[in-house]
CSV table of C-alpha atoms in Angstrom, one decimal:
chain,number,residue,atom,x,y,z
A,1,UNK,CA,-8.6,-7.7,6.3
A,2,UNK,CA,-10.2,-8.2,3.2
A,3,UNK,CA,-11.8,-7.2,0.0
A,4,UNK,CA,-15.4,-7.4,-1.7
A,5,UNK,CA,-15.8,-7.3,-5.3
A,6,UNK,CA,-18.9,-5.8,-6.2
A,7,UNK,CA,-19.7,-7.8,-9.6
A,8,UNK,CA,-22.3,-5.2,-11.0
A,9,UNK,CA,-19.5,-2.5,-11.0
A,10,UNK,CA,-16.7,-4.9,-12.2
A,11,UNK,CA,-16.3,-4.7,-15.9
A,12,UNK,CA,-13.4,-7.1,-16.6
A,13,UNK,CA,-10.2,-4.8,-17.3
A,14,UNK,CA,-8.3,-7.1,-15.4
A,15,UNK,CA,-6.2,-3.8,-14.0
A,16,UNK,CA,-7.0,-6.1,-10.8
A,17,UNK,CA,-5.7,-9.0,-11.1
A,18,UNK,CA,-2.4,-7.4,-12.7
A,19,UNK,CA,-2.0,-5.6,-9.7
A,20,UNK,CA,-2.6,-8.4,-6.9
A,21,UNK,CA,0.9,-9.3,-5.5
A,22,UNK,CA,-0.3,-12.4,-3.6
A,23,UNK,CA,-2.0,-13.0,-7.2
A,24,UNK,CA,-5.0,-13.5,-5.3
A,25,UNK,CA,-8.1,-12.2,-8.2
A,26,UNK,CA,-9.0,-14.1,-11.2
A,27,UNK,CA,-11.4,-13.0,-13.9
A,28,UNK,CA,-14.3,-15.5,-14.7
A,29,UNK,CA,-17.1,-15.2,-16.7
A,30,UNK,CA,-15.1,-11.1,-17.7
A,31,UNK,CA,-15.9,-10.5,-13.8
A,32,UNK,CA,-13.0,-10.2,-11.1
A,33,UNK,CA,-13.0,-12.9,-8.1
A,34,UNK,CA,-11.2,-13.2,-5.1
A,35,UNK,CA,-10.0,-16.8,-5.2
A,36,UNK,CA,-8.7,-16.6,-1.5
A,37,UNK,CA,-10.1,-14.2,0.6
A,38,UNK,CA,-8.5,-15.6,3.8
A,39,UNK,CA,-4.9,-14.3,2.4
A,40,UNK,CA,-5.6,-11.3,1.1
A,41,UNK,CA,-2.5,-9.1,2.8
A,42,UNK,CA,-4.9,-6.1,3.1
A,43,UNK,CA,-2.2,-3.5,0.9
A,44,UNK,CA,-5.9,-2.0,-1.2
A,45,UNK,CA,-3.7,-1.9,-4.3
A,46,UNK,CA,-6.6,-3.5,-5.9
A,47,UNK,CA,-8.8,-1.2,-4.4
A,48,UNK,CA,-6.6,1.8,-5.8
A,49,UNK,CA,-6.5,0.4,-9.9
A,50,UNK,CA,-9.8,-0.5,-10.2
A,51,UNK,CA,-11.6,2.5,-12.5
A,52,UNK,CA,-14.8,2.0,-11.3
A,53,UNK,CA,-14.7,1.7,-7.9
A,54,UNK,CA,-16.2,-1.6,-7.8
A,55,UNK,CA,-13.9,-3.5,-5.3
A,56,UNK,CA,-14.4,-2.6,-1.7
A,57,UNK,CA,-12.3,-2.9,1.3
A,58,UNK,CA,-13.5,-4.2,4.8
A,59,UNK,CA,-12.1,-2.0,7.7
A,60,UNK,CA,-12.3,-4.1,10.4
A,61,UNK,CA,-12.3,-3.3,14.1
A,62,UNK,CA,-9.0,-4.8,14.1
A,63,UNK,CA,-8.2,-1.3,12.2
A,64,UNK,CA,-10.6,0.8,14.1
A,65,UNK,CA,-12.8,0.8,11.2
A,66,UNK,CA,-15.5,-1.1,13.2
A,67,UNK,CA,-16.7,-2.9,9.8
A,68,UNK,CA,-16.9,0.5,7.7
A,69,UNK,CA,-15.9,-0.4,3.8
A,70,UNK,CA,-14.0,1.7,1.8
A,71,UNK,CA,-13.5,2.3,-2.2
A,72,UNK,CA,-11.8,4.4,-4.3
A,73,UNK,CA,-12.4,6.4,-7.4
A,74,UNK,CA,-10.1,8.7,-9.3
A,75,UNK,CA,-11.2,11.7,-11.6
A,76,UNK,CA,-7.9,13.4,-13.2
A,77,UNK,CA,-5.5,13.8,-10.5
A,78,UNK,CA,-7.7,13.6,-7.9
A,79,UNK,CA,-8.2,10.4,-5.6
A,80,UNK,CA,-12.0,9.7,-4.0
A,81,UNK,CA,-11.5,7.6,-1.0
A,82,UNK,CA,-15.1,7.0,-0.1
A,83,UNK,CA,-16.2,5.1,3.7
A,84,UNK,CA,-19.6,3.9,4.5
A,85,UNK,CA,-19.4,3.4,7.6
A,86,UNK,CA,-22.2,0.5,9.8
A,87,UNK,CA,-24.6,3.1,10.7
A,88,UNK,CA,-25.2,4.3,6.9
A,89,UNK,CA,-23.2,7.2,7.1
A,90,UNK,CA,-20.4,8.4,4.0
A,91,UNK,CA,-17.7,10.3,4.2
A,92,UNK,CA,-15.1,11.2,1.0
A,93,UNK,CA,-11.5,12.0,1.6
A,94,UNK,CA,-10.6,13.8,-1.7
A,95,UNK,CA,-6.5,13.9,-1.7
A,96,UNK,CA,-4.4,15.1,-4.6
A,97,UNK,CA,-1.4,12.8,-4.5
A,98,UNK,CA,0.7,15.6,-5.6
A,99,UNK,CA,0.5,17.5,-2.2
A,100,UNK,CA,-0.3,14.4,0.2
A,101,UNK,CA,3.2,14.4,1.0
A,102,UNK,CA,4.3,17.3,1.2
A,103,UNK,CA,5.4,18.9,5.1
């Protein structure tokens, strides 16, 4: 598993590298970087604190993703899980964390 930073959307809050717990993103140059992909542990809190939705994570076939990437956004309470999957399609999952656990 693994993540892309997409350095056009990055804009060097550092929310990132605060909330690596392998400690795994840097900033250089005010722009986020993975300094070892290969052990990322795949737990997308990166994914989840960063406000613009600029880092990306691979779902691999390992997953059943089948090499779709997924981001997230949040506006207000709301959470914007967005896939693109290989063949150019996107799908959002909007989910309100107040009721995602609720049976």
């Amino acid at each position: 598993m693994s993540i892309r930073i997409n350095t056009e959307k990055c804009i060097g809050c550092g929310r990132c590298t605060e909330i690596c717990p392998g400690t795994l993103i840097d900033l250089q140059e005010k722009k986020a970087v993975m300094r070892y992909p290969k052990d990322c542990w795949g737990c997308a809190s990166c994914v989840k604190e960063c406000p613009t939705g600029g880092i990306e994570f691979f779902l691999g076939a390992d997953i059943g993703g089948n090499g779709s990437i997924m981001n997230a956004t949040r506006e207000g309470g709301i959470w914007h899980w967005s896939i693109r999957k290989t063949d150019g399609t996107e799908t959002t999952i909007d989910v309100n964390p107040k009721n995602s656990n609720k049976y």
